Coordinates of C-alpha atoms in Angstrom, one line a residue:
Chain A
X1 CA -26.0 19.3 -9.9
X2 CA -25.9 16.7 -12.6
X3 CA -22.6 16.8 -14.5
X4 CA -22.3 15.8 -18.1
X5 CA -20.9 12.3 -18.7
X6 CA -21.7 11.0 -15.2
X7 CA -25.2 9.5 -15.7
X8 CA -24.3 7.9 -19.0
X9 CA -21.3 6.1 -17.5
X10 CA -23.2 4.8 -14.4
X11 CA -26.3 3.4 -16.2
X12 CA -27.2 0.1 -14.5
X13 CA -28.9 -1.3 -17.6
X14 CA -25.9 -0.6 -19.8
X15 CA -23.6 -2.0 -17.0
X16 CA -25.6 -5.3 -17.0
X17 CA -25.4 -5.5 -20.8
X18 CA -21.7 -4.9 -20.8
X19 CA -21.2 -7.5 -18.1
X20 CA -23.0 -9.9 -20.4
X21 CA -20.6 -9.1 -23.2
X22 CA -17.6 -9.6 -20.9
X23 CA -19.0 -13.0 -19.9
X24 CA -19.4 -13.9 -23.6
X25 CA -15.8 -12.9 -24.3
X26 CA -14.1 -15.2 -21.8
X27 CA -12.9 -18.6 -22.6
X28 CA -14.2 -21.2 -20.1
X29 CA -11.4 -22.8 -18.2
X30 CA -9.0 -20.0 -18.8
X31 CA -8.0 -17.7 -15.9
X32 CA -7.5 -14.1 -16.8
X33 CA -5.4 -11.8 -14.6
X34 CA -5.7 -8.1 -15.5
X35 CA -3.9 -5.3 -13.6
X36 CA -5.5 -1.9 -13.2
X37 CA -2.4 0.3 -12.9
X38 CA -4.0 3.3 -11.3
X39 CA -5.3 3.6 -7.7
X40 CA -8.2 5.6 -9.0
X41 CA -9.4 2.5 -10.9
X42 CA -9.0 0.4 -7.8
X43 CA -11.2 2.8 -5.9
X44 CA -13.9 2.8 -8.7
X45 CA -13.8 -1.0 -8.9
X46 CA -14.7 -1.5 -5.2
X47 CA -16.8 1.6 -4.8
X48 CA -19.1 0.4 -7.6
X49 CA -18.7 -3.4 -7.1
X50 CA -17.4 -3.9 -10.6
X51 CA -15.5 -7.0 -9.7
X52 CA -18.9 -8.6 -8.7
X53 CA -20.0 -8.1 -12.3
X54 CA -17.1 -10.0 -13.7
X55 CA -16.9 -13.8 -14.4
X56 CA -15.1 -15.7 -11.7
X57 CA -12.2 -16.5 -14.0
X58 CA -11.5 -12.8 -14.5
X59 CA -9.2 -11.6 -11.7
X60 CA -8.3 -7.9 -11.2
X61 CA -5.0 -7.2 -9.5
X62 CA -3.9 -3.8 -8.3
X63 CA -0.9 -1.9 -9.6
X64 CA 1.5 0.7 -8.3
X65 CA -0.3 3.8 -9.5
X66 CA -1.1 5.3 -6.1
X67 CA 1.2 8.2 -5.6
X68 CA 1.0 8.3 -1.8
X69 CA 1.4 4.5 -1.5
X70 CA 4.7 4.3 -3.3
X71 CA 6.5 6.9 -1.1
X72 CA 9.1 5.0 0.9
X73 CA 9.6 5.6 4.6
X74 CA 13.0 7.2 4.0
X75 CA 11.5 10.1 2.0
X76 CA 9.0 10.7 4.8
X77 CA 11.9 11.0 7.2
X78 CA 13.7 13.4 4.8
X79 CA 10.5 15.5 4.7
X80 CA 10.2 15.6 8.4
X81 CA 13.9 16.6 8.7
X82 CA 13.3 19.6 6.5
X83 CA 10.1 20.4 8.4
X84 CA 12.1 20.6 11.6
X85 CA 14.5 23.2 10.2
X86 CA 14.2 26.6 11.9
X87 CA 11.9 29.0 10.1
X88 CA 10.6 26.4 7.6
X89 CA 6.9 26.2 6.8
X90 CA 6.4 22.7 5.4
X91 CA 3.4 22.0 3.1
X92 CA 1.9 18.8 1.7
X93 CA -1.3 17.2 0.6
X94 CA -3.7 15.9 3.2
X95 CA -3.1 12.2 2.7
X96 CA 0.7 12.6 2.9
X97 CA 0.3 13.9 6.5
X98 CA -0.5 10.4 7.8
X99 CA 2.1 8.3 5.9
X100 CA 4.3 6.7 8.5
X101 CA 8.0 7.4 8.5
X102 CA 10.5 5.5 10.7
X103 CA 9.8 7.7 13.7
X104 CA 6.3 8.9 13.0
X105 CA 4.4 10.8 10.4
X106 CA 4.3 14.4 9.3
X107 CA 1.2 14.7 11.5
X108 CA 3.2 13.6 14.5
X109 CA 6.0 16.1 13.6
X110 CA 3.3 18.8 13.5
X111 CA 2.1 17.8 16.9
X112 CA 5.7 18.1 18.1
X113 CA 5.9 21.7 17.0
X114 CA 7.0 21.7 13.3
X115 CA 5.0 24.2 11.2
X116 CA 3.4 21.7 8.7
X117 CA 0.4 22.8 6.8
X118 CA -2.0 20.9 4.5
X119 CA -2.6 22.4 1.1
X120 CA -4.8 21.5 -1.8
X121 CA -2.4 22.5 -4.5
X122 CA 1.2 23.8 -4.9
X123 CA -0.4 27.1 -5.7
X124 CA -1.7 27.3 -2.1
X125 CA 1.9 26.7 -1.0
X126 CA 3.1 29.5 -3.2
X127 CA 0.5 31.8 -1.7
X128 CA 1.8 30.9 1.8
X129 CA 5.3 31.7 0.6
X130 CA 4.2 35.2 -0.7
X131 CA 2.5 35.9 2.6
X132 CA 5.6 34.8 4.6
X133 CA 8.6 36.3 2.8
X134 CA 10.9 36.0 5.7
X135 CA 10.4 32.2 5.9
X136 CA 11.1 29.3 3.6
X137 CA 8.0 27.5 2.4
X138 CA 8.7 23.9 1.3
X139 CA 6.2 22.0 -0.8
X140 CA 6.4 18.2 -0.5
X141 CA 5.6 17.3 -4.1
X142 CA 4.2 13.8 -4.9
X143 CA 2.4 12.2 -7.8
X144 CA 2.8 10.8 -11.2
X145 CA 2.7 12.8 -14.5
X146 CA -0.8 13.8 -13.5
X147 CA 0.3 16.1 -10.7
X148 CA 3.8 17.0 -11.8
X149 CA 2.5 19.6 -14.3
X150 CA 0.9 21.4 -11.4
X151 CA 4.2 21.6 -9.5
X152 CA 6.0 22.6 -12.6
X153 CA 3.6 25.5 -13.4
X154 CA 3.8 26.7 -9.8
X155 CA 7.6 26.7 -10.0
X156 CA 7.4 28.7 -13.3
X157 CA 5.2 31.2 -11.5
X158 CA 7.5 31.4 -8.5
X159 CA 10.4 32.1 -10.8
X160 CA 8.6 34.6 -12.9
X161 CA 7.4 36.5 -9.8
X162 CA 10.7 36.2 -8.0
X163 CA 9.4 34.3 -5.0
X164 CA 12.7 33.0 -3.8
X165 CA 11.4 31.5 -0.5
X166 CA 9.3 28.9 -2.3
X167 CA 11.0 25.5 -2.4
X168 CA 10.0 22.1 -3.6
X169 CA 11.0 18.7 -2.4
X170 CA 10.3 16.6 -5.4
X171 CA 9.0 13.1 -5.0
X172 CA 7.4 13.0 -8.4
X173 CA 7.6 9.7 -10.2
X174 CA 6.8 8.4 -13.7
X175 CA 4.6 5.4 -14.6
X176 CA 6.5 3.6 -17.3
X177 CA 9.6 2.4 -15.3
X178 CA 7.6 0.6 -12.6
X179 CA 5.4 -1.1 -15.2
X180 CA 8.5 -2.3 -17.0
X181 CA 9.8 -3.5 -13.6
X182 CA 6.6 -5.4 -12.9
X183 CA 6.6 -7.0 -16.4
X184 CA 10.2 -8.1 -15.8
X185 CA 9.3 -9.6 -12.4
X186 CA 9.0 -13.4 -12.3
X187 CA 6.5 -13.0 -9.4
X188 CA 3.6 -12.0 -11.6
X189 CA 1.9 -13.4 -14.6
X190 CA -0.4 -10.9 -16.2
X191 CA -2.7 -11.1 -19.2
X192 CA -3.3 -7.4 -19.7
X193 CA -3.5 -3.9 -18.3
X194 CA -6.2 -1.3 -17.6
X195 CA -4.1 1.8 -18.4
X196 CA -4.0 4.9 -16.2
X197 CA -6.5 7.4 -17.7
X198 CA -5.3 10.5 -16.0
X199 CA -1.6 10.0 -16.5
X200 CA -2.4 9.3 -20.1
X201 CA -4.2 12.6 -20.3
X202 CA -0.7 14.2 -19.9
X203 CA 1.6 11.6 -21.5
X204 CA -0.8 10.2 -24.0
X205 CA -1.2 6.5 -24.9
X206 CA 1.9 6.3 -26.9
X207 CA 4.3 5.6 -24.0
X208 CA 2.5 2.4 -23.3
X209 CA 3.3 0.9 -26.7
X210 CA 6.2 -1.0 -25.2
X211 CA 3.7 -3.3 -23.3
X212 CA 2.4 -5.0 -26.4
X213 CA 5.6 -4.5 -28.4
X214 CA 8.1 -5.8 -25.9
X215 CA 5.9 -8.0 -23.6
X216 CA 3.1 -9.1 -25.8
X217 CA 0.3 -7.9 -23.5
X218 CA -2.7 -5.7 -24.4
X219 CA -3.4 -2.5 -22.6
X220 CA -6.5 -0.3 -22.7
X221 CA -6.3 3.2 -21.3
X222 CA -9.5 3.7 -19.4
X223 CA -11.7 6.3 -17.6
X224 CA -12.8 6.0 -14.1
X225 CA -16.6 5.6 -14.3
X226 CA -18.0 2.1 -13.8
X227 CA -18.8 1.6 -17.4
X228 CA -15.4 2.9 -18.4
X229 CA -13.8 0.1 -16.4
X230 CA -16.2 -2.6 -17.6
X231 CA -15.7 -1.5 -21.2
X232 CA -11.9 -1.6 -20.8
X233 CA -12.1 -5.1 -19.4
X234 CA -14.2 -6.1 -22.3
X235 CA -11.8 -4.5 -24.8
X236 CA -8.8 -6.4 -23.2
X237 CA -10.7 -9.7 -23.3
X238 CA -11.6 -9.0 -27.0
X239 CA -8.0 -8.5 -27.9
X240 CA -7.0 -11.7 -26.1
X241 CA -9.8 -13.7 -27.8
X242 CA -9.0 -12.3 -31.2
X243 CA -5.2 -12.8 -30.8
X244 CA -4.6 -9.1 -30.9
X245 CA -2.2 -7.2 -28.7
X246 CA -2.1 -3.4 -28.8
X247 CA -2.7 -0.1 -27.0
X248 CA -6.3 0.9 -27.2
X249 CA -7.8 4.1 -25.8
X250 CA -11.2 3.7 -24.1
X251 CA -11.0 7.2 -22.6
X252 CA -11.0 9.1 -25.8
X253 CA -13.2 11.8 -24.4
X254 CA -10.2 13.0 -22.4
X255 CA -7.1 11.3 -23.6
X256 CA -5.4 12.4 -26.8
X257 CA -3.1 9.7 -28.1
X258 CA -0.2 12.1 -28.0
X259 CA -1.0 13.5 -24.6
X260 CA -1.1 17.2 -23.5
X261 CA 1.9 18.6 -25.4
X262 CA 1.9 21.8 -23.4
X263 CA 2.1 19.8 -20.2
X264 CA 5.0 17.7 -21.6
X265 CA 6.9 20.8 -22.5
X266 CA 6.6 22.3 -19.0
X267 CA 7.6 19.0 -17.5
X268 CA 10.7 18.9 -19.7
X269 CA 11.7 22.4 -18.7
X270 CA 11.2 22.1 -15.0
X271 CA 12.2 18.6 -14.2
X272 CA 15.0 16.2 -15.0
X273 CA 15.1 12.4 -14.5
X274 CA 16.9 11.1 -11.4
X275 CA 19.3 8.2 -12.2
X276 CA 17.2 6.1 -9.8
X277 CA 14.4 6.5 -7.2
X278 CA 13.2 4.3 -4.4
X279 CA 9.7 3.0 -4.5
X280 CA 8.0 1.5 -1.5
X281 CA 8.1 -2.3 -1.8
X282 CA 9.7 -2.2 -5.2
X283 CA 13.2 -0.9 -4.4
X284 CA 15.2 1.4 -6.6
X285 CA 13.9 1.8 -10.1
X286 CA 16.1 3.5 -12.7
X287 CA 15.0 6.8 -14.2
X288 CA 11.6 6.6 -12.4
X289 CA 11.8 9.8 -10.3
X290 CA 11.9 13.5 -11.2
X291 CA 14.2 16.1 -9.6
X292 CA 14.2 19.8 -10.4
X293 CA 16.2 20.7 -13.5
X294 CA 19.3 22.8 -13.2
X295 CA 17.3 25.8 -14.3
X296 CA 15.2 25.5 -11.2
X297 CA 17.9 24.4 -8.8
X298 CA 17.5 27.5 -6.6
X299 CA 14.0 26.2 -5.7
X300 CA 15.2 22.7 -4.8
X301 CA 14.7 22.1 -1.1
X302 CA 17.0 19.1 -1.1
X303 CA 19.9 21.3 -2.3
X304 CA 19.3 23.9 0.3
X305 CA 18.7 21.6 3.3
X306 CA 20.6 18.5 4.3
X307 CA 18.4 15.4 4.6
X308 CA 19.2 12.0 6.1
X309 CA 18.7 10.3 2.7
X310 CA 18.7 6.9 4.5
X311 CA 16.9 3.9 3.1
X312 CA 14.5 2.6 5.7
X313 CA 13.0 -0.9 5.6
X314 CA 9.3 -1.2 5.8
X315 CA 7.8 -2.6 9.1
X316 CA 8.1 -6.4 9.0
X317 CA 4.3 -6.8 9.4
X318 CA 3.5 -4.5 6.5
X319 CA 3.1 -6.1 3.0
X320 CA 2.4 -3.0 1.0
X321 CA 5.2 -3.9 -1.3
X322 CA 3.5 -7.1 -2.3
X323 CA 0.2 -5.4 -2.6
X324 CA 1.6 -2.7 -4.8
X325 CA 3.2 -5.3 -7.1
X326 CA -0.1 -7.2 -7.3
X327 CA 1.5 -10.3 -5.8
X328 CA -1.0 -10.5 -2.9
X329 CA -4.5 -9.1 -2.3
X330 CA -4.9 -6.7 0.7
X331 CA -6.8 -9.3 2.7
X332 CA -3.9 -11.6 2.5
X333 CA -1.7 -9.2 4.5
X334 CA -1.2 -10.3 8.0
X335 CA -2.2 -7.0 9.5
X336 CA -5.0 -6.0 7.1
X337 CA -8.1 -4.7 9.0
X338 CA -6.6 -5.7 12.4
X339 CA -3.4 -3.9 13.4
X340 CA -3.6 -1.8 10.1
X341 CA -6.8 0.2 9.5
X342 CA -7.5 3.6 8.0
X343 CA -7.6 5.1 11.5
X344 CA -4.3 3.6 12.5
X345 CA -2.4 2.7 9.3
X346 CA 0.9 0.8 9.3
X347 CA 1.3 0.9 5.5
X348 CA 0.7 3.5 2.9
X349 CA -1.8 1.5 1.0
X350 CA -4.2 1.9 4.0
X351 CA -3.8 5.7 4.1
X352 CA -4.7 7.0 0.6
X353 CA -8.2 6.5 -0.8
X354 CA -6.4 5.3 -3.9
X355 CA -4.6 2.6 -1.9
X356 CA -5.8 -0.9 -2.5
X357 CA -6.0 -1.7 1.2
X358 CA -8.1 1.3 1.9
X359 CA -10.4 0.5 -1.0
X360 CA -10.8 -3.1 0.2
X361 CA -11.4 -1.9 3.8
X362 CA -13.7 1.0 3.0
X363 CA -15.9 -1.1 0.7
X364 CA -16.0 -4.2 2.9
X365 CA -13.7 -6.6 1.0
X366 CA -12.3 -8.5 3.9
X367 CA -11.9 -12.0 2.3
X368 CA -11.5 -13.9 -0.9
X369 CA -15.2 -14.5 -1.6
X370 CA -16.9 -12.2 -3.9
X371 CA -20.5 -12.1 -4.9
X372 CA -20.7 -12.7 -8.6
X373 CA -24.0 -11.5 -10.1
Chain B
X1 CA -14.9 21.1 -12.3
X2 CA -17.0 23.6 -14.1
X3 CA -15.6 27.0 -15.1
X4 CA -17.5 29.9 -13.6
X5 CA -15.2 32.8 -14.6
X6 CA -11.8 33.2 -16.3
X7 CA -9.0 35.6 -15.3
X8 CA -6.9 35.5 -18.5
X9 CA -4.4 38.0 -17.2
X10 CA -3.4 35.7 -14.3
X11 CA -4.0 32.5 -16.2
X12 CA -6.5 31.3 -13.7
X13 CA -10.2 30.2 -13.7
X14 CA -12.7 30.2 -10.9
X15 CA -14.1 26.7 -10.9
X16 CA -16.9 25.0 -9.0
X17 CA -17.1 21.3 -8.2
X18 CA -20.1 19.1 -8.0
X19 CA -20.7 20.1 -4.4
X20 CA -20.5 23.8 -5.2
X21 CA -17.1 24.3 -3.7
X22 CA -15.2 27.0 -5.6
X23 CA -11.4 27.3 -6.1
X24 CA -8.9 28.9 -8.4
X25 CA -7.6 26.6 -11.1
X26 CA -4.4 27.0 -13.2
X27 CA -5.5 26.9 -16.8
X28 CA -2.2 27.3 -18.7
X29 CA -2.3 23.7 -20.0
X30 CA -5.8 23.9 -21.5
X31 CA -6.4 27.6 -22.3
X32 CA -8.4 29.1 -23.8
X33 CA -11.4 28.0 -21.7
X34 CA -14.7 29.7 -21.2
X35 CA -17.4 29.8 -18.5
X36 CA -19.4 26.5 -18.6
X37 CA -16.5 24.3 -19.7
X38 CA -15.8 21.2 -17.7
X39 CA -12.2 20.8 -16.7
X40 CA -10.3 17.7 -15.4
X41 CA -8.3 19.2 -12.5
X42 CA -5.5 17.6 -10.6
X43 CA -3.8 19.4 -7.7
X44 CA -5.2 22.8 -8.7
X45 CA -4.2 22.5 -12.4
X46 CA -6.5 21.7 -15.3
X47 CA -5.0 19.0 -17.5
X48 CA -7.8 18.4 -19.9
X49 CA -11.1 19.9 -21.0
X50 CA -14.2 17.7 -20.8
X51 CA -14.8 14.3 -19.3
X52 CA -14.5 15.1 -15.7
X53 CA -17.1 13.5 -13.5
X54 CA -18.3 14.2 -10.0
X55 CA -15.9 12.1 -8.0
X56 CA -13.2 10.9 -10.3
X57 CA -9.9 10.1 -8.7
X58 CA -6.8 9.0 -10.5
X59 CA -3.1 8.6 -10.1
X60 CA -2.3 11.8 -8.4
X61 CA -5.5 13.1 -6.8
X62 CA -4.2 13.1 -3.3
X63 CA -6.8 15.5 -1.9
X64 CA -9.3 12.9 -1.0
X65 CA -8.8 13.0 2.8
X66 CA -8.8 16.8 2.8
X67 CA -12.1 16.8 1.0

């Protein structure tokens, strides 16, 4: 079945023409470093070979917008601790099952006898709760503002329907605080950002105004088709060459500048900001995580079950933190493609399809060289 | 995903993806929708109408392995 919008945004001729415009927009001798914030963009860039269409002096670095990748080991351990509680049915998305904790993954815990089930959505977890009224069903919620509305709406359903055995362990995070942390970091010099299209569908483009206002960098919110990404790169380069610096929205077919107001209302009702939350490789970032609001405290798995809550250091060999901050490329990690592969991941970035390491591995980017066409 | 049918009472839509897989989707954030509409769906919830493509992934689409 051919879907509307797909063909238009994968047209090879248009892609070549746009690549020509990108080439014309760059200043010879200047190196451009652009960060794509979202793991979905990283996936598209390597799936479609977009980086091969860019001039050699336009470098794409990969940001922290992969929700599975940023979960620290300690939170996995906390989830496993809840999963081992008597009578608990623990539910999570598929990718989450293989994220390593300090003593194994949720998949390992399942093999040891914990009742852990993969779900496609929090609604699936709610259905399991309704079918098992004598057991607590805990949903391990992850994701940015894109997936948090789904958890929020499911909690509203659970409350409205009186499903008291449905609980959520919230690991939801927000995108602005880590971007600010990256911009404050002396490790990284960036010229502009490809903004996260789907997060912006919910929050709008407005929250990104601090990037040009406070840091003097352009950002273009972009879609996920190859021509979307190429056009976003061109728009950033055009801003730079014209001396402009602003938020632009390339993904207007989906993203309203003010976001999805209904979604924002639901998020404000169901969640509250944590004072701080730990990100893998980035440490604790203030006001970057979401807990359940007081009105939904009865559904908060962390209030019902004791969890270790211990901060666990990443394995020494793993450099996911540097990858997530855009400081190194996946192939620069000591264990990339050798000890760490999608089949036997050491770090989170090799597990999720949105992870930069998995994207590099799956699409054959094992070294620095790229084929510029 | 494309809307095949809408259950207004439950606030759900039966949707179909590019491969023909069908699932129930929460539509509270984008209602009203009608059969034939394209929805951008994350974790079982539609967050926008229109613009979704066959294999888009974005911050939060953690289902890939399962799919």
